[in-house]
PDB file of C-alpha atoms in Angstrom:
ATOM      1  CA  UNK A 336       0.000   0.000   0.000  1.00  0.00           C
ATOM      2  CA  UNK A 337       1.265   3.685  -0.916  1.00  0.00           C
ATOM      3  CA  UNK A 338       1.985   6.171   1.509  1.00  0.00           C
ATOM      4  CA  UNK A 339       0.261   9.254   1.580  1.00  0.00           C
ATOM      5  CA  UNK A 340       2.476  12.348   1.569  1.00  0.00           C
ATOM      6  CA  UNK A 341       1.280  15.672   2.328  1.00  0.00           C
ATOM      7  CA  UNK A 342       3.135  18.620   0.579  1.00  0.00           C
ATOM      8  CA  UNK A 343       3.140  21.876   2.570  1.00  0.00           C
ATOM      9  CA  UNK A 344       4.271  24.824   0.189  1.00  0.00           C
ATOM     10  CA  UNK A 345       5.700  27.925   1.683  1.00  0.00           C
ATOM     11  CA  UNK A 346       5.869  32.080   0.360  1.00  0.00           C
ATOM     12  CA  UNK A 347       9.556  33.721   0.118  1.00  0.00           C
ATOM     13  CA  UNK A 348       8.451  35.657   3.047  1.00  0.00           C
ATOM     14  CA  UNK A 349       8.331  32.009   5.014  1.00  0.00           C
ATOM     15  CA  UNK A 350      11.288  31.038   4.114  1.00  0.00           C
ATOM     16  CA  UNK A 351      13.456  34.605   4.091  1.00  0.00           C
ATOM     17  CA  UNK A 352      11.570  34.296   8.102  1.00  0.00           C
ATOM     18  CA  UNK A 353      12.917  30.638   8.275  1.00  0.00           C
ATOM     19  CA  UNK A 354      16.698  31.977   8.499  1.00  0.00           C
ATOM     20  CA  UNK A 355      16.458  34.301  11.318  1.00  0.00           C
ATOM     21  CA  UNK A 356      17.883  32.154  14.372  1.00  0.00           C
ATOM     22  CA  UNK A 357      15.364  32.437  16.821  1.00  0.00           C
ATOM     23  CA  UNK A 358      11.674  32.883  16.577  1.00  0.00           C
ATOM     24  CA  UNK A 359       9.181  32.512  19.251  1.00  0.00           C
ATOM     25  CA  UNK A 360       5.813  30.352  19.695  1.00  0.00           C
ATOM     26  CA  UNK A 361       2.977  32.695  20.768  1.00  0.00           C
ATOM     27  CA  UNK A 362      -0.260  31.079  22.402  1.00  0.00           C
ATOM     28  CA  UNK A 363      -3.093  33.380  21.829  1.00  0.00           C
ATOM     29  CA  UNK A 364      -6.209  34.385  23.945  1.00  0.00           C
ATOM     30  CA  UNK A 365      -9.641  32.540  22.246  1.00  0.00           C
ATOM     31  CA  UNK A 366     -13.117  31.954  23.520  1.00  0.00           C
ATOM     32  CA  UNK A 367     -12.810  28.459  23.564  1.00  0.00           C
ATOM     33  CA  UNK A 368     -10.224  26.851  25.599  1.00  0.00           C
ATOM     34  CA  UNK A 369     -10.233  26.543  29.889  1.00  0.00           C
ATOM     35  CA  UNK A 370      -7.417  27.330  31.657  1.00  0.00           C
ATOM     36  CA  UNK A 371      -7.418  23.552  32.800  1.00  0.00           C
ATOM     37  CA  UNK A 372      -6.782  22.769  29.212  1.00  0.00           C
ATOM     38  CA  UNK A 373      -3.948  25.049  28.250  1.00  0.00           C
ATOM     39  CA  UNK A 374      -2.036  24.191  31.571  1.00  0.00           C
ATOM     40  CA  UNK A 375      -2.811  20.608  30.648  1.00  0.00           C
ATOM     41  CA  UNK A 376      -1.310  21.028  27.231  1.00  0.00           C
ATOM     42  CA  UNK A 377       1.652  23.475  28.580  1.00  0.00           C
ATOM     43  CA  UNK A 378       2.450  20.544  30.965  1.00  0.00           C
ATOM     44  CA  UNK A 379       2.295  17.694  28.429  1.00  0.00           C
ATOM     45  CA  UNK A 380       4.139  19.380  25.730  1.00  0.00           C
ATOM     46  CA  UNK A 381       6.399  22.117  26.427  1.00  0.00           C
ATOM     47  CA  UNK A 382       7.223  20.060  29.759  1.00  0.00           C
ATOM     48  CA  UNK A 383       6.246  23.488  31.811  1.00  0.00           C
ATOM     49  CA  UNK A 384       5.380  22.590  35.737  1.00  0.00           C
ATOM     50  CA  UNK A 385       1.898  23.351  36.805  1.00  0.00           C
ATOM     51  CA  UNK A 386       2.823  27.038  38.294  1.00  0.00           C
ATOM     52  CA  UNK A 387       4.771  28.213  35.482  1.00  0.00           C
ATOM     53  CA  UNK A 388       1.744  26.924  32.926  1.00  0.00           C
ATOM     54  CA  UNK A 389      -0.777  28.838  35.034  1.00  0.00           C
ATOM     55  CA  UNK A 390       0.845  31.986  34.849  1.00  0.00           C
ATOM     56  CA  UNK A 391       0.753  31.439  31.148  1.00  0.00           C
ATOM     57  CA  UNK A 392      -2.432  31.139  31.155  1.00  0.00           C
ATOM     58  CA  UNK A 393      -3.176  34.173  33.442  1.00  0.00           C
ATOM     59  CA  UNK A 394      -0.911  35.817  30.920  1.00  0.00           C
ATOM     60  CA  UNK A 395      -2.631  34.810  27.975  1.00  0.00           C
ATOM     61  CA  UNK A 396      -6.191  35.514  29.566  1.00  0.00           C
ATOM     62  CA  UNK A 397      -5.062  38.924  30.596  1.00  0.00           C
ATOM     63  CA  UNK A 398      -2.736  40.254  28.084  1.00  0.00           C
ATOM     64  CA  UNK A 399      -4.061  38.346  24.845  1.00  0.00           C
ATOM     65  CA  UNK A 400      -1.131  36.596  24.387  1.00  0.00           C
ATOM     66  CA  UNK A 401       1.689  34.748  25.450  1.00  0.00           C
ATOM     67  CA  UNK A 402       5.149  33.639  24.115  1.00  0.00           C
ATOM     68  CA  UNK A 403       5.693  30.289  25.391  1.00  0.00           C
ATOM     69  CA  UNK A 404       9.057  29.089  23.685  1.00  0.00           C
ATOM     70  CA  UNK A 405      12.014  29.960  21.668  1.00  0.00           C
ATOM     71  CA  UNK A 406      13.888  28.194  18.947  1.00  0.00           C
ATOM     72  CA  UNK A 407      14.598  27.542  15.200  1.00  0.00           C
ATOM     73  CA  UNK A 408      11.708  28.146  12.814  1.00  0.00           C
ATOM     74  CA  UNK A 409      11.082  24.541  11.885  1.00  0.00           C
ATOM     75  CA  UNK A 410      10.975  23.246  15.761  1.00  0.00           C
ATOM     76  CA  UNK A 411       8.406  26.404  16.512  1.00  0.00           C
ATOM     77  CA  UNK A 412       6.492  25.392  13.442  1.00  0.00           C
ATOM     78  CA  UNK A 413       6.445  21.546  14.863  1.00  0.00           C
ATOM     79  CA  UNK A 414       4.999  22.580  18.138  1.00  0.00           C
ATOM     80  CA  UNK A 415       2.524  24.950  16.582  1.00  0.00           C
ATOM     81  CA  UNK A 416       1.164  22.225  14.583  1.00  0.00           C
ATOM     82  CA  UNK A 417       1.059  19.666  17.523  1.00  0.00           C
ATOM     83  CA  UNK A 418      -0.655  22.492  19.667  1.00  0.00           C
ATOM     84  CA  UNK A 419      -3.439  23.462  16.898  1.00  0.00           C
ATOM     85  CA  UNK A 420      -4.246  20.176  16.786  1.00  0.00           C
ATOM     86  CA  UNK A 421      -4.823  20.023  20.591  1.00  0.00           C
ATOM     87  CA  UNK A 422      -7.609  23.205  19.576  1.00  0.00           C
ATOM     88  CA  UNK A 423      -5.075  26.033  20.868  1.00  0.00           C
ATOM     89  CA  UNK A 424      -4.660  29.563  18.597  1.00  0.00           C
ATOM     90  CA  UNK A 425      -1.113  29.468  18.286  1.00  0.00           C
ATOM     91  CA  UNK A 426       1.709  31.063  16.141  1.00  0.00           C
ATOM     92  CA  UNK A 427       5.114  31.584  15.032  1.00  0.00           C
ATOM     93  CA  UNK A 428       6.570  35.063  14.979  1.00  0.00           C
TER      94      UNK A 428
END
């Protein structure tokens, strides 16, 4: 049986973005998702502890957003994708 492969395509803009060194993952505000649910998913996958995931989302709530972690553009664009799939409004900047 085939495999399936998905092809992502990306603007200039995306990739000119891709060589800066660091970029940050921003969790935004929504009107959809408890606080139990973003600590939850702070916890379980950017391996925060329970305090430092409820000030994020204290932050987030209060502020509208919230950047959560730094790296390369392809690991930020990982744990966006893992984290909109969870139902978070996340980004890479």
């Amino acid at each position: 049986m085939p495999t399936e492969v998905q092809e992502q395509t990306f603007t200039f803009e995306e990739l000119m973005a891709g060589l800066k060194e660091m970029h940050r993952l921003i969790l935004w505000n929504d009107d959809h998702n408890t606080f139990e649910h973003v600590i939850h998913c702070m916890m379980k996958y950017l391996d925060y502890s329970e305090p430092q995931a409820e000030k994020i989302a204290w932050k987030v709530h209060n502020e509208g957003k919230c950047a959560v972690l730094e790296g390369s553009f392809t690991e930020m664009e990982v744990y966006r994708k893992i984290l909109q799939q969870e139902g978070l409004t996340v980004s890479v900047d």
